[in-house]
Amino acid sequence: MNINEYDYISERDFDKIWGAHAKVNGDLYSYDEAKSFPIEHVWTVSEDEDLDESSFNLGNHWFASPGIYVINALGYVITERPWREGAQDAIWFLDDDDQAREDRREAFIQG
């Protein structure tokens, strides 16, 4: 999936290939919780507002980057498969509507 000329792993592929998951209740892991996992299984979730060429807000997207970062972190997700150096960032939630994002989170939790 290409956003602003950067190729991300799609949310579906991130879930399927990497086995990405939040906590059972759908919340992201906190820093203290995430640091208890092997770092190769932790991805930092952050939010970014993308603007197109005419500065129109395309909506808020959540991204997951391999590793533990504190700045701009909304929280953390864990993957079943360990990441390796050079792993692409992933889309975590693409929905720009808060309710749609919450609906997507609920669907993810219920499998």
Short mmCIF file of N, CA and C in Angstrom, two decimals, residues 3-74:
data_model
loop_
_atom_site.label_atom_id
_atom_site.label_comp_id
_atom_site.label_asym_id
_atom_site.label_seq_id
_atom_site.Cartn_x
_atom_site.Cartn_y
_atom_site.Cartn_z
N ILE A 3 1.36 5.22 0.35
CA ILE A 3 0.81 6.48 0.85
C ILE A 3 1.95 7.49 0.80
N ASN A 4 1.71 8.61 0.12
CA ASN A 4 2.73 9.65 -0.02
C ASN A 4 4.07 9.09 -0.46
N GLU A 5 4.02 8.22 -1.44
CA GLU A 5 5.20 7.64 -2.08
C GLU A 5 6.02 6.74 -1.15
N TYR A 6 5.42 6.26 -0.07
CA TYR A 6 6.09 5.30 0.80
C TYR A 6 5.27 4.02 0.81
N ASP A 7 5.92 2.90 0.62
CA ASP A 7 5.23 1.62 0.54
C ASP A 7 5.13 0.98 1.92
N TYR A 8 3.92 0.82 2.39
CA TYR A 8 3.65 0.21 3.69
C TYR A 8 3.11 -1.20 3.50
N ILE A 9 3.26 -2.03 4.52
CA ILE A 9 2.57 -3.32 4.56
C ILE A 9 1.11 -3.01 4.85
N SER A 10 0.20 -3.61 4.12
CA SER A 10 -1.21 -3.36 4.38
C SER A 10 -1.59 -3.94 5.74
N GLU A 11 -2.66 -3.42 6.29
CA GLU A 11 -3.13 -3.91 7.59
C GLU A 11 -3.44 -5.40 7.53
N ARG A 12 -4.09 -5.82 6.45
CA ARG A 12 -4.44 -7.23 6.30
C ARG A 12 -3.18 -8.11 6.27
N ASP A 13 -2.17 -7.71 5.48
CA ASP A 13 -0.92 -8.48 5.42
C ASP A 13 -0.18 -8.46 6.74
N PHE A 14 -0.22 -7.33 7.42
CA PHE A 14 0.43 -7.22 8.73
C PHE A 14 -0.17 -8.24 9.69
N ASP A 15 -1.50 -8.32 9.69
CA ASP A 15 -2.17 -9.30 10.55
C ASP A 15 -1.85 -10.72 10.13
N LYS A 16 -1.94 -10.97 8.82
CA LYS A 16 -1.79 -12.34 8.30
C LYS A 16 -0.34 -12.83 8.35
N ILE A 17 0.58 -12.06 7.85
CA ILE A 17 1.98 -12.49 7.74
C ILE A 17 2.71 -12.42 9.07
N TRP A 18 2.53 -11.34 9.79
CA TRP A 18 3.29 -11.13 11.02
C TRP A 18 2.57 -11.63 12.26
N GLY A 19 1.25 -11.85 12.19
CA GLY A 19 0.50 -12.26 13.37
C GLY A 19 0.39 -11.13 14.38
N ALA A 20 0.13 -9.93 13.89
CA ALA A 20 0.06 -8.75 14.75
C ALA A 20 -1.20 -8.78 15.62
N HIS A 21 -1.03 -8.37 16.87
CA HIS A 21 -2.19 -8.30 17.75
C HIS A 21 -1.97 -7.30 18.88
N ALA A 22 -3.08 -6.72 19.32
CA ALA A 22 -3.09 -5.88 20.50
C ALA A 22 -3.49 -6.78 21.67
N LYS A 23 -3.82 -6.17 22.80
CA LYS A 23 -4.26 -6.97 23.94
C LYS A 23 -5.63 -7.56 23.65
N VAL A 24 -6.04 -8.53 24.41
CA VAL A 24 -7.32 -9.22 24.20
C VAL A 24 -8.49 -8.24 24.20
N ASN A 25 -8.43 -7.22 25.02
CA ASN A 25 -9.53 -6.24 25.08
C ASN A 25 -9.44 -5.20 23.97
N GLY A 26 -8.43 -5.30 23.09
CA GLY A 26 -8.29 -4.38 21.97
C GLY A 26 -7.38 -3.20 22.22
N ASP A 27 -7.01 -2.98 23.47
CA ASP A 27 -6.11 -1.88 23.78
C ASP A 27 -4.70 -2.20 23.29
N LEU A 28 -3.95 -1.14 22.99
CA LEU A 28 -2.54 -1.31 22.67
C LEU A 28 -1.78 -1.60 23.95
N TYR A 29 -0.65 -2.27 23.83
CA TYR A 29 0.21 -2.51 24.99
C TYR A 29 0.86 -1.20 25.40
N SER A 30 1.08 -1.03 26.70
CA SER A 30 1.81 0.13 27.20
C SER A 30 3.31 -0.13 27.05
N TYR A 31 4.10 0.89 27.26
CA TYR A 31 5.55 0.74 27.20
C TYR A 31 6.03 -0.31 28.18
N ASP A 32 5.56 -0.23 29.42
CA ASP A 32 5.98 -1.19 30.45
C ASP A 32 5.63 -2.62 30.08
N GLU A 33 4.46 -2.82 29.45
CA GLU A 33 4.07 -4.15 29.02
C GLU A 33 4.91 -4.61 27.82
N ALA A 34 5.11 -3.72 26.86
CA ALA A 34 5.83 -4.07 25.63
C ALA A 34 7.28 -4.44 25.89
N LYS A 35 7.91 -3.76 26.83
CA LYS A 35 9.34 -4.04 27.06
C LYS A 35 9.57 -5.40 27.70
N SER A 36 8.51 -6.08 28.13
CA SER A 36 8.66 -7.43 28.69
C SER A 36 8.72 -8.49 27.59
N PHE A 37 8.39 -8.11 26.34
CA PHE A 37 8.46 -9.03 25.19
C PHE A 37 9.82 -8.89 24.51
N PRO A 38 10.26 -9.91 23.79
CA PRO A 38 11.49 -9.76 22.99
C PRO A 38 11.29 -8.61 21.99
N ILE A 39 12.26 -7.74 21.87
CA ILE A 39 12.13 -6.55 21.03
C ILE A 39 11.78 -6.88 19.59
N GLU A 40 12.19 -8.05 19.11
CA GLU A 40 11.92 -8.45 17.72
C GLU A 40 10.45 -8.77 17.47
N HIS A 41 9.64 -8.73 18.51
CA HIS A 41 8.21 -9.00 18.37
C HIS A 41 7.37 -7.76 18.67
N VAL A 42 8.02 -6.64 18.96
CA VAL A 42 7.31 -5.42 19.36
C VAL A 42 7.35 -4.40 18.21
N TRP A 43 6.20 -3.81 17.94
CA TRP A 43 6.07 -2.75 16.95
C TRP A 43 5.42 -1.55 17.62
N THR A 44 5.95 -0.36 17.37
CA THR A 44 5.41 0.88 17.93
C THR A 44 4.32 1.42 17.02
N VAL A 45 3.18 1.75 17.60
CA VAL A 45 2.06 2.31 16.86
C VAL A 45 2.06 3.83 17.06
N SER A 46 2.01 4.56 15.95
CA SER A 46 1.95 6.02 16.00
C SER A 46 0.89 6.50 15.03
N GLU A 47 0.51 7.74 15.17
CA GLU A 47 -0.54 8.31 14.32
C GLU A 47 0.07 9.43 13.49
N ASP A 48 -0.39 9.55 12.26
CA ASP A 48 0.12 10.58 11.37
C ASP A 48 -1.04 11.16 10.59
N GLU A 49 -1.01 12.45 10.37
CA GLU A 49 -2.01 13.09 9.53
C GLU A 49 -1.37 13.36 8.19
N ASP A 50 -1.84 12.69 7.16
CA ASP A 50 -1.32 12.88 5.81
C ASP A 50 -2.08 13.99 5.11
N LEU A 51 -1.35 14.82 4.39
CA LEU A 51 -1.94 15.88 3.59
C LEU A 51 -1.60 15.63 2.13
N ASP A 52 -2.57 15.88 1.25
CA ASP A 52 -2.26 15.75 -0.17
C ASP A 52 -1.59 17.02 -0.67
N GLU A 53 -1.35 17.12 -1.97
CA GLU A 53 -0.63 18.25 -2.55
C GLU A 53 -1.30 19.58 -2.26
N SER A 54 -2.61 19.60 -2.10
CA SER A 54 -3.33 20.85 -1.84
C SER A 54 -3.63 21.04 -0.36
N SER A 55 -2.90 20.32 0.49
CA SER A 55 -3.03 20.41 1.96
C SER A 55 -4.39 19.97 2.47
N PHE A 56 -5.09 19.13 1.70
CA PHE A 56 -6.35 18.54 2.15
C PHE A 56 -6.01 17.37 3.07
N ASN A 57 -6.60 17.34 4.24
CA ASN A 57 -6.32 16.28 5.20
C ASN A 57 -6.93 14.98 4.71
N LEU A 58 -6.08 13.98 4.48
CA LEU A 58 -6.54 12.68 4.00
C LEU A 58 -7.04 11.80 5.14
N GLY A 59 -6.90 12.26 6.36
CA GLY A 59 -7.36 11.48 7.51
C GLY A 59 -6.21 10.98 8.34
N ASN A 60 -6.53 10.60 9.54
CA ASN A 60 -5.51 10.07 10.44
C ASN A 60 -5.33 8.59 10.19
N HIS A 61 -4.09 8.18 10.14
CA HIS A 61 -3.77 6.78 9.96
C HIS A 61 -2.86 6.35 11.11
N TRP A 62 -3.00 5.12 11.52
CA TRP A 62 -2.10 4.56 12.52
C TRP A 62 -1.10 3.69 11.79
N PHE A 63 0.15 3.82 12.16
CA PHE A 63 1.23 3.06 11.55
C PHE A 63 1.94 2.24 12.63
N ALA A 64 2.47 1.10 12.25
CA ALA A 64 3.26 0.28 13.17
C ALA A 64 4.67 0.17 12.60
N SER A 65 5.65 0.50 13.43
CA SER A 65 7.06 0.42 13.03
C SER A 65 7.76 -0.60 13.91
N PRO A 66 8.62 -1.43 13.33
CA PRO A 66 9.30 -2.45 14.14
C PRO A 66 10.21 -1.81 15.18
N GLY A 67 10.09 -2.29 16.40
CA GLY A 67 10.93 -1.81 17.50
C GLY A 67 10.13 -1.01 18.50
N ILE A 68 10.81 -0.57 19.55
CA ILE A 68 10.18 0.21 20.61
C ILE A 68 10.69 1.64 20.52
N TYR A 69 9.75 2.56 20.29
CA TYR A 69 10.03 3.99 20.25
C TYR A 69 9.09 4.65 21.25
N VAL A 70 9.54 5.71 21.88
CA VAL A 70 8.72 6.37 22.89
C VAL A 70 8.06 7.63 22.32
N ILE A 71 8.80 8.38 21.51
CA ILE A 71 8.27 9.63 20.96
C ILE A 71 7.16 9.32 19.97
N ASN A 72 6.03 10.00 20.14
CA ASN A 72 4.84 9.86 19.30
C ASN A 72 4.18 8.48 19.37
N ALA A 73 4.53 7.67 20.32
CA ALA A 73 3.94 6.33 20.43
C ALA A 73 2.55 6.42 21.05
N LEU A 74 1.58 5.82 20.37
CA LEU A 74 0.25 5.66 20.94
C LEU A 74 0.21 4.42 21.82
#
